[in-house]
Short mmCIF file of C-alpha atoms and ligand atoms in Angstrom, two decimals:
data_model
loop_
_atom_site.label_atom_id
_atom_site.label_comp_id
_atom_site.label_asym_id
_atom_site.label_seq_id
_atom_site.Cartn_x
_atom_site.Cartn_y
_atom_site.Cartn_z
CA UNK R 666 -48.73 -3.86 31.18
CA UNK R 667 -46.07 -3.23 28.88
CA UNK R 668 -46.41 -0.38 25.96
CA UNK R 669 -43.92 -0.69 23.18
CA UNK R 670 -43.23 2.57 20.76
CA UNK R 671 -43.90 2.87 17.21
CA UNK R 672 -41.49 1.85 14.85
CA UNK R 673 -39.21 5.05 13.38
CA UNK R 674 -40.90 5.82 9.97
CA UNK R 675 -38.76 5.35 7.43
CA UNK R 676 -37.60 7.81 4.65
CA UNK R 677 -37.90 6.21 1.22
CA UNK R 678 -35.83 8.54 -0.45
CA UNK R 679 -32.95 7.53 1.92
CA UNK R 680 -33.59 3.77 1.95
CA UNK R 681 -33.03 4.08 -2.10
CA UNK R 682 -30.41 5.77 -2.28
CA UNK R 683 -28.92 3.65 0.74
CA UNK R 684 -29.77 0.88 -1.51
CA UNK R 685 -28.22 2.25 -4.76
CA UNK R 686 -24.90 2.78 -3.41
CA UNK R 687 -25.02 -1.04 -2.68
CA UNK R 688 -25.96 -1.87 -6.19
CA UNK R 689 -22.47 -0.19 -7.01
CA UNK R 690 -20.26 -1.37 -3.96
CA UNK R 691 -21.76 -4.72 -4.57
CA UNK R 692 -20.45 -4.70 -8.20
CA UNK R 693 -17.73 -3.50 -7.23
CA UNK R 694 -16.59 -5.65 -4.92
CA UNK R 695 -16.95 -8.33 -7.57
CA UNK R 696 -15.20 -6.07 -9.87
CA UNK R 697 -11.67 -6.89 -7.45
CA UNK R 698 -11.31 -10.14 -8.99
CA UNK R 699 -12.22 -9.24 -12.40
CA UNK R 700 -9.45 -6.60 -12.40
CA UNK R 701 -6.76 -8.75 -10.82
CA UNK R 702 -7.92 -11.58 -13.61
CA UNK R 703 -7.99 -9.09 -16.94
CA UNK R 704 -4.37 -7.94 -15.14
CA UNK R 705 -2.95 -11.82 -15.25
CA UNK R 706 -4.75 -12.97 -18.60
CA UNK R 707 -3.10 -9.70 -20.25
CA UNK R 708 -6.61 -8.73 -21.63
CA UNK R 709 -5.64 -4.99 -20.52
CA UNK R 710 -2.33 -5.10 -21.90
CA UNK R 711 -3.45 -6.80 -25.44
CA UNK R 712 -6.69 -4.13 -25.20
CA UNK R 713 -4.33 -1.17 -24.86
CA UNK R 714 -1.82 -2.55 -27.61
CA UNK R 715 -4.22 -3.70 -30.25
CA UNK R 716 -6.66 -1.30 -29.95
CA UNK R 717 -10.45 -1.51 -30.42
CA UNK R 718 -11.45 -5.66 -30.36
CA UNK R 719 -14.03 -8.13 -30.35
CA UNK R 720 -14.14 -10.29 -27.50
CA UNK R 721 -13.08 -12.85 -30.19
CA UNK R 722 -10.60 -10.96 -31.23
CA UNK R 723 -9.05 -10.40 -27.70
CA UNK R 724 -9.72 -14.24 -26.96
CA UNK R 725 -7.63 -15.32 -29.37
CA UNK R 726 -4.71 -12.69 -28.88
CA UNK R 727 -4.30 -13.39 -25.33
CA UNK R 728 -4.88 -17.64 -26.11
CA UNK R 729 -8.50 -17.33 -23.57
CA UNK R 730 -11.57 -18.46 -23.92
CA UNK R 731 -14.37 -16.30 -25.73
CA UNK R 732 -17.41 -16.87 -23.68
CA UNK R 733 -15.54 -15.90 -20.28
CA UNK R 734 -13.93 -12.71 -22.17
CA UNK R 735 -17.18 -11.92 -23.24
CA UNK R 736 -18.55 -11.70 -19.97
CA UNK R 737 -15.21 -10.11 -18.54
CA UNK R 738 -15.68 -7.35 -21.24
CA UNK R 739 -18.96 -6.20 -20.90
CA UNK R 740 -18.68 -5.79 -16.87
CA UNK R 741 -15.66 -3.81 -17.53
CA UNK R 742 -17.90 -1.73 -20.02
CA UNK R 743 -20.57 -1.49 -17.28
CA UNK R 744 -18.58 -0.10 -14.57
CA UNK R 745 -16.75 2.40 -16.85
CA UNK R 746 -13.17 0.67 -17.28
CA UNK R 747 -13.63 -0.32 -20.69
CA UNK R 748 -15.24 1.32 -23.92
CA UNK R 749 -17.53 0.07 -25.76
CA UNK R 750 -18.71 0.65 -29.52
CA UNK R 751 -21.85 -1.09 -30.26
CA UNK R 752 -22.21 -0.68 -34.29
CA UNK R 753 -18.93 -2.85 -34.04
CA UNK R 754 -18.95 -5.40 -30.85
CA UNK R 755 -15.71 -3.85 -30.00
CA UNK R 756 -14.29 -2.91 -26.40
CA UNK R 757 -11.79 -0.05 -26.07
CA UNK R 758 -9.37 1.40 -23.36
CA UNK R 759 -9.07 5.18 -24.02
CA UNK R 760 -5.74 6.76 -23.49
CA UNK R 761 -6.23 7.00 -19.40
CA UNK R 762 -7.67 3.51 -18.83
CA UNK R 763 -4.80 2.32 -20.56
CA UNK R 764 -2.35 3.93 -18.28
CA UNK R 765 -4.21 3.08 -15.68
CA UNK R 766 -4.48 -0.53 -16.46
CA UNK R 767 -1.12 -0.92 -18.03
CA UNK R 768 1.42 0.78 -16.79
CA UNK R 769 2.85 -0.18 -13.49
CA UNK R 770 5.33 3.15 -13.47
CA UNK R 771 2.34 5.39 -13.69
CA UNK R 772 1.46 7.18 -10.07
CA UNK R 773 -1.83 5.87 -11.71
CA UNK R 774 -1.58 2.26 -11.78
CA UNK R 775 -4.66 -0.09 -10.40
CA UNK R 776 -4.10 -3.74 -10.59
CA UNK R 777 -1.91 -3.39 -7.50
CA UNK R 778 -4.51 -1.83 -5.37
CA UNK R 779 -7.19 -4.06 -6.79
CA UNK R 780 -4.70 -7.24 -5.71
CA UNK R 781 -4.44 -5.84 -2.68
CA UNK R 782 -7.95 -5.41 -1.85
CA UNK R 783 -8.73 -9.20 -3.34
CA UNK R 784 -6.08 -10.62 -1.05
CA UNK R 785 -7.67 -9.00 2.24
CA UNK R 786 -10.99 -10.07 1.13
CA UNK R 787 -9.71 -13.54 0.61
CA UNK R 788 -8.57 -13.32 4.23
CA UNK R 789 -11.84 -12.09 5.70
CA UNK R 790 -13.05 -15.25 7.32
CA UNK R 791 -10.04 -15.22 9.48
CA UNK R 792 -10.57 -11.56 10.53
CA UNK R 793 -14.20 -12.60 11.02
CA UNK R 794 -13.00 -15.20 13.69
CA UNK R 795 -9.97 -12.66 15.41
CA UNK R 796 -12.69 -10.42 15.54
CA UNK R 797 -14.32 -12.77 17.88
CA UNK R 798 -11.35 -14.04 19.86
CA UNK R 799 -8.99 -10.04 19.81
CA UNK R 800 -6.23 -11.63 18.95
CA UNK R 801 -4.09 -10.87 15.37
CA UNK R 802 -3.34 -12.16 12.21
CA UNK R 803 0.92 -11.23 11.19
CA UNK R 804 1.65 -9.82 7.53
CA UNK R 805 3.07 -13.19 7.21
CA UNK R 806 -0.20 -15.44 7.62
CA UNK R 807 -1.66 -13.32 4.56
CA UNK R 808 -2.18 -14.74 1.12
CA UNK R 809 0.08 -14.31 -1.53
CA UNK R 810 -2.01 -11.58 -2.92
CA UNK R 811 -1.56 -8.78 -0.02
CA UNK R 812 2.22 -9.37 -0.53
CA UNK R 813 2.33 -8.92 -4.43
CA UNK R 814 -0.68 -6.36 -3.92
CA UNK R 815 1.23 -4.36 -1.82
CA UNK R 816 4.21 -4.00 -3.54
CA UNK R 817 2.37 -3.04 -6.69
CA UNK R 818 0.02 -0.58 -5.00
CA UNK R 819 2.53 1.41 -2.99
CA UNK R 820 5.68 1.24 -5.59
CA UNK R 821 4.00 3.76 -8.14
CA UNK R 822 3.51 6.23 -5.66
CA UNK R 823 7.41 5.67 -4.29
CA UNK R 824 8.43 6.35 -7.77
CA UNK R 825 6.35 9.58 -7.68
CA UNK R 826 7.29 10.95 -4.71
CA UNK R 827 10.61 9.42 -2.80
CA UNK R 828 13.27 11.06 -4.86
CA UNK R 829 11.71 14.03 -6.46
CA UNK R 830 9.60 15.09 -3.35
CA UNK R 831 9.96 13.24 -0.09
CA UNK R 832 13.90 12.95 0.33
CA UNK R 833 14.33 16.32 -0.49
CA UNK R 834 11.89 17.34 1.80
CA UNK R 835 14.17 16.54 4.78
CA UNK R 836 16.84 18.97 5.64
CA UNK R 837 19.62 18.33 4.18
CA UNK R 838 19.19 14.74 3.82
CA UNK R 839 19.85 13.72 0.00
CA UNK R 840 23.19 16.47 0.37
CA UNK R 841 24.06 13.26 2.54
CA UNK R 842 22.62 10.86 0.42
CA UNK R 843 24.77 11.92 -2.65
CA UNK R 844 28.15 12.12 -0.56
CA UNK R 845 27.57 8.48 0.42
CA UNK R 846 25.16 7.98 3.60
CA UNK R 847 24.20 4.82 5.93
CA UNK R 848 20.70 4.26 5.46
CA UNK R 849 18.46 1.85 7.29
CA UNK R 850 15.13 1.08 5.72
CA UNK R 851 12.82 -0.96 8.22
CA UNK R 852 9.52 -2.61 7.25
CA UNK R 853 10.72 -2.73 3.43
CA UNK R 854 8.54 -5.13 2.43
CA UNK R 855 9.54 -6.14 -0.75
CA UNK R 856 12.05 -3.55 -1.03
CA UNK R 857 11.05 -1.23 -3.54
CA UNK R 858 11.76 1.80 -1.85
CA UNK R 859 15.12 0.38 -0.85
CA UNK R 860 16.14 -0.47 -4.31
CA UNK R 861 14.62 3.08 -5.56
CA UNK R 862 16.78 4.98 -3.30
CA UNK R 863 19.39 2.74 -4.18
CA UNK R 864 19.13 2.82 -7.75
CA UNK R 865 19.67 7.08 -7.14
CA UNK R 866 22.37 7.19 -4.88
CA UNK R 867 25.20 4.44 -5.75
CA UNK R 868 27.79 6.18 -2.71
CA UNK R 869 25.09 5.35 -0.38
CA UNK R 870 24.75 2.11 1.33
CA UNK R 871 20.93 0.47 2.15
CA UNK R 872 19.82 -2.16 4.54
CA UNK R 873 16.31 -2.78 4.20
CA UNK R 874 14.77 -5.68 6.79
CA UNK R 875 11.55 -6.85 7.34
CA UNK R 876 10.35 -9.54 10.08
CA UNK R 877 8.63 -11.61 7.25
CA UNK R 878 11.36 -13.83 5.90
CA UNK R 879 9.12 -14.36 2.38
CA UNK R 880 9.04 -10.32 1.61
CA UNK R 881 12.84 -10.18 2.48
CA UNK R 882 13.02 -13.05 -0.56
CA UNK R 883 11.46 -11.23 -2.56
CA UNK R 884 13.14 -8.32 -1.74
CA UNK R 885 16.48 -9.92 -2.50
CA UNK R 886 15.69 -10.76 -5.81
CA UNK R 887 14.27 -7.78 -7.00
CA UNK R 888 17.92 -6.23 -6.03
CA UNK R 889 19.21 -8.65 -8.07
CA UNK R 890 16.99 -8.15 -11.04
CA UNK R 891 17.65 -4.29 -10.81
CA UNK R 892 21.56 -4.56 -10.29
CA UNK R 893 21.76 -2.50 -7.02
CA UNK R 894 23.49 -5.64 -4.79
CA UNK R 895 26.34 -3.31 -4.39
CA UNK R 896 24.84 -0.70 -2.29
CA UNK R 897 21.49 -2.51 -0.88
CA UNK R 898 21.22 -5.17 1.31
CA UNK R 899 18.10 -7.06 3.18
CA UNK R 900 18.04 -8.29 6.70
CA UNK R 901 15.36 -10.51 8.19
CA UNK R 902 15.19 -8.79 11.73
CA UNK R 903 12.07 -6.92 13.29
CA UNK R 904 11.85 -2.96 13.75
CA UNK R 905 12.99 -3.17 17.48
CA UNK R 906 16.00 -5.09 16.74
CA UNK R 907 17.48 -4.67 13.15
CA UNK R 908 20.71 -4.30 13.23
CA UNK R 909 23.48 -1.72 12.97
CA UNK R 910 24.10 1.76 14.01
CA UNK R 911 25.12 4.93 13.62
CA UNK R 912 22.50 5.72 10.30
CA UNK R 913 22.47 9.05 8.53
CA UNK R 914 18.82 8.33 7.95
CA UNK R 915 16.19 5.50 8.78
CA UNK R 916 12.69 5.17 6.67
CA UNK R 917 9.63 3.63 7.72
CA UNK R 918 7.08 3.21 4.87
CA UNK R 919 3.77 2.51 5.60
CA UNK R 920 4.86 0.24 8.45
CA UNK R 921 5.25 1.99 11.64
CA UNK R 922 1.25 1.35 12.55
CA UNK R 923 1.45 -2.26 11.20
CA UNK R 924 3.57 -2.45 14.47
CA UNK R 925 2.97 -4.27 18.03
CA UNK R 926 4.95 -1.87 19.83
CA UNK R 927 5.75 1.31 17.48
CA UNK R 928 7.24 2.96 20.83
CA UNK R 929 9.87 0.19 21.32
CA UNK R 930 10.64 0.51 17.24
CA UNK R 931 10.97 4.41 18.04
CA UNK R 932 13.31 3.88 20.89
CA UNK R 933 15.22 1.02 18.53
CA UNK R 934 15.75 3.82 15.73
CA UNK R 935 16.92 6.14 17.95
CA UNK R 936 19.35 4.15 19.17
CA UNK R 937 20.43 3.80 15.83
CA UNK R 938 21.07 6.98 14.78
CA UNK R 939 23.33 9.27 13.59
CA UNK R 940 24.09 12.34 16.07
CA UNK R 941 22.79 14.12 13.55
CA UNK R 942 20.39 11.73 11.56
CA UNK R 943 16.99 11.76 10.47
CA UNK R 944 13.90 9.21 10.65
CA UNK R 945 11.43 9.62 7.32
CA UNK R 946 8.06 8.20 8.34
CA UNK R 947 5.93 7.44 6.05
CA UNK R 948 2.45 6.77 7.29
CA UNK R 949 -1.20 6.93 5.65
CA UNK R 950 -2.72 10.13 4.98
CA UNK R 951 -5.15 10.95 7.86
CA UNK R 952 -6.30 13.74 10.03
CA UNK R 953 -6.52 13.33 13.53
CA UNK R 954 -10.18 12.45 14.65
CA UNK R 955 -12.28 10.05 13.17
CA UNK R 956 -14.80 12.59 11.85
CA UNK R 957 -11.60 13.93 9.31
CA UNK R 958 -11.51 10.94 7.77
CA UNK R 959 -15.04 10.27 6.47
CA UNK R 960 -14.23 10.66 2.53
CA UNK R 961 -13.41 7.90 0.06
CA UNK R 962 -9.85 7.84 1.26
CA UNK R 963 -10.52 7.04 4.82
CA UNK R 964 -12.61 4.79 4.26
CA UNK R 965 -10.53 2.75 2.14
CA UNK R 966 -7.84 3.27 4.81
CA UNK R 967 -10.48 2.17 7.59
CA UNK R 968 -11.03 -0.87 5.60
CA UNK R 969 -7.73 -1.91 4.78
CA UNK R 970 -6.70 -1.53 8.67
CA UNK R 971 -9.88 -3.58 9.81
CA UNK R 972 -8.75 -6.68 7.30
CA UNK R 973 -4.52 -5.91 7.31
CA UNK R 974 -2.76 -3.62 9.75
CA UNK R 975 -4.59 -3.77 12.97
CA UNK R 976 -4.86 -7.63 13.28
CA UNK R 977 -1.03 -7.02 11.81
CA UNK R 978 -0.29 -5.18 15.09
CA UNK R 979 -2.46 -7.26 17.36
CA UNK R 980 -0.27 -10.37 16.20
CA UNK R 981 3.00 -8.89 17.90
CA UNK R 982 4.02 -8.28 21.21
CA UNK R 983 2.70 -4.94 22.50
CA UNK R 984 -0.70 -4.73 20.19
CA UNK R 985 -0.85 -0.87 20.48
CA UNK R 986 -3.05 -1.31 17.65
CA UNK R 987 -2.30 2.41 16.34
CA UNK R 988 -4.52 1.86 13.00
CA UNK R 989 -4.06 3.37 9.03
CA UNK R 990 -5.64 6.26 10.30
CA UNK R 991 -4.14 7.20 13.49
CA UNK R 992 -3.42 11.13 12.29
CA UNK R 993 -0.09 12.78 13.33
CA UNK R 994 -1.14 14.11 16.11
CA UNK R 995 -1.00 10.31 17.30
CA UNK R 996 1.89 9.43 15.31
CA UNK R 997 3.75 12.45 17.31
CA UNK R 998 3.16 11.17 20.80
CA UNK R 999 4.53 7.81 19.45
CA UNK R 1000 7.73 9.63 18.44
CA UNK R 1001 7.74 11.77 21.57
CA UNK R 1002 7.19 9.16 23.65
CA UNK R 1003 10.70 7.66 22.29
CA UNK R 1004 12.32 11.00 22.98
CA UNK R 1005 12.25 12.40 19.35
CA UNK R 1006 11.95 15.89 20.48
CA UNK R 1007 11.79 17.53 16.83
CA UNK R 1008 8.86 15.94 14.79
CA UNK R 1009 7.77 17.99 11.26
CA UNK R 1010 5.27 17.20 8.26
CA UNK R 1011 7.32 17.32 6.17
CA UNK R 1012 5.53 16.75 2.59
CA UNK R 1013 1.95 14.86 1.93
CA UNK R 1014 0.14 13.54 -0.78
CA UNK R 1015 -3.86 12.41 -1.09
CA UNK R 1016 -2.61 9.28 0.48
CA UNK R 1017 0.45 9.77 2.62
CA UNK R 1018 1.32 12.23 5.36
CA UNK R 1019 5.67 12.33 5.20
CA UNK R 1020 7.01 13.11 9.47
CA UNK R 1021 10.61 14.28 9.78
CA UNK R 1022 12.03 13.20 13.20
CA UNK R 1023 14.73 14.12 14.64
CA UNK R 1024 16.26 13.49 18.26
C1 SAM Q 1201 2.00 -2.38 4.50
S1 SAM Q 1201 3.49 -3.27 4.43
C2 SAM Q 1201 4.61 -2.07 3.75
C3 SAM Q 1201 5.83 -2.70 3.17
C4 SAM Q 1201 6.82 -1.73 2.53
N1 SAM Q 1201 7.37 -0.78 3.49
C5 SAM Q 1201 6.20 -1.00 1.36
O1 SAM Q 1201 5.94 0.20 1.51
O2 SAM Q 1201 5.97 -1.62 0.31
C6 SAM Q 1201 3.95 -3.35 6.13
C7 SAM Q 1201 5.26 -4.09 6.34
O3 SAM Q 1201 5.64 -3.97 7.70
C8 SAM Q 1201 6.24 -5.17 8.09
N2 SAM Q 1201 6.21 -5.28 9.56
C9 SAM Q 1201 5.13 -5.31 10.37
N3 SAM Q 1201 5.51 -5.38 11.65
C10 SAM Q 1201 6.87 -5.38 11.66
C11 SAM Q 1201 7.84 -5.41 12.69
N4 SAM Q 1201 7.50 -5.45 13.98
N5 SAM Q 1201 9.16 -5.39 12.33
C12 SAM Q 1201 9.52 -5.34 11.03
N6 SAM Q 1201 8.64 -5.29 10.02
C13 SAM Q 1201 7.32 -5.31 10.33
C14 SAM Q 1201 5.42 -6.24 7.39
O4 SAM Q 1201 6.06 -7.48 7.32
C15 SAM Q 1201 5.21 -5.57 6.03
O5 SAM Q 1201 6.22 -5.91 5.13
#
């Protein structure tokens, strides 16, 4: 005979409020795509330069259709990114919506993080089936979206931090920097950070490289567009064999745990160093258990390393699979392990811890 326990009672209280934070999540996972389309329609930009509107109004000054503005308005209103005036039938962005919409120099700025997020999601079903198999999915394979996203989510906070916190930060690093330095900056993406620092310190010479030959594009002509071709360069080469030596100071931004074999990149940048140069690493805020990181930041971190940077490391040779949220306690045995016997915090923000290293 066979005797089979009671069911656990449940707790209605918690099954509510379990199921009220889906109502939210739910609409705001929808709410991705609306931001990213308000962002390319310009509804946010002609909203923040026009002032109070209809959705007629805002229709016809951005040349869209009124029903689908409409609809786009009033779920912006709902979930607290618009205003909205009901004696008129007008939508609003107060003064902070508007930066936040608007303005892509503002440490502020959404659209890029809402891009992001809409590209991973995109990608899901593929995670869904790597998930199955182990293996990875490169930066490369990624939609557009997750490129463009990324560059727009991570440059406002470069143009926050790099040169009025980070760099100076290191000892005696942007002393160097002004004199005229060698600078390697690996994993650059689309090269804003690159370009930033090279936009500050003309004596200075910058070669950013990436593995993914489309970023490095990109990355080319945004050097072009800001007029620093002089002093920055991009290479197409991967973090254990860009080339060069002899570098006053390597950066990694929020690349080193998108990496197969981080150790091997260590090794690689020591190799390429200065006697006396430094590595900036730039990694995701984090502290070092996962019980830390059970807050609104980690989680967003946990979710953008399930869809992006741990199928990213997977993909490559190595698949040490360090995660977003690998904490520096991690991150130092990774640098140890290579032989960097000095490793600091440097600086932090809500989102990024800052490691000095030094051989
Ligand atoms: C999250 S993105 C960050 C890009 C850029 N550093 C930024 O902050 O905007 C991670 C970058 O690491 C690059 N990457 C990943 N593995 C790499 C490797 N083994 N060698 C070189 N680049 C790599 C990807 O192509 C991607 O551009």
């Amino acid at each position: 005979m066979t005797t089979t326990s009671p069911p656990p009672a449940l707790d209605a209280d918690r099954l509510n409020a379990l199921l009220g934070q889906a109502v939210v999540e739910f609409g705001a996972t929808a709410n991705a795509a609306l931001v990213t389309i308000g962002d390319r329609l310009g509804l946010y930009r002609e909203l923040a330069a026009g002032g109070p509107m209809t959705s007629s109004e805002l229709a016809e000054g951005t040349g869209t259709a009124e029903r689908y503005v409409r609809e786009w308005c009033s779920a912006q209103a709902a979930g607290g990114y618009l205003g909205y005036d009901a004696d008129s039938g007008r939508y609003a962005l107060a003064p902070e919506q508007a930066v936040a919409f608007t303005d892509p120099e503002s440490p502020a700025y959404l659209p890029g993080f809402f891009q992001l997020a809409l590209g991973a999601v995109i990608d899901s079903p593929r995670i869904t089936e790597v998930a199955r198999s182990g293996a990875g999915l490169g930066w490369h394979e990624h939609v557009h979206d997750v490129h463009d996203g990324c560059e727009r989510f991570f440059r406002p906070g470069y143009n926050a931090n790099l040169l009025a916190a980070w760099l100076p930060a290191l000892d005696g690093v942007v002393e160097k920097l002004e004199r005229g330095a060698r600078v390697a900056d690996v994993g650059c993406g689309h090269g804003s950070s690159t370009i930033l620092m090279g936009e500050r310190f003309p004596r200075s010479r910058f070669v950013g490289s990436d593995y993914h030959a489309g970023s490095i594009e990109t990355a080319r002509r945004r050097a072009a567009e800001a007029g620093v071709e002089e002093q920055v360069r991009f290479a197409v080469e991967p973090a254990a064999a860009y080339s060069g030596d002899g570098y006053d100071l390597v950066t990694m931004f929020d690349c080193l745990h998108d990496m197969g074999d981080p150790v091997g990149a260590a090794r690689h940048v020591r190799s390429t160093l200065a006697p006396d140069g430094t590595w900036m690493i730039v990694e995701p805020q984090a502290g070092d258990r996962v019980e830390d990181n059970l807050n609104p930041v980690g989680r967003a971190y946990y979710a953008f390393s399930t869809l992006l940077c741990t199928p990213s490391s997977l993909s490559q040779e190595g698949g040490l699979a360090l995660g977003a949220q690998a904490g520096e306690a991690r991150l130092s045995e990774v640098l140890g392990a290579a032989g960097f016997t000095q490793v600091r915090r440097a600086a932090d923000t809500p989102f990024n811890i800052v490691l000095e290293a030094r051989a």
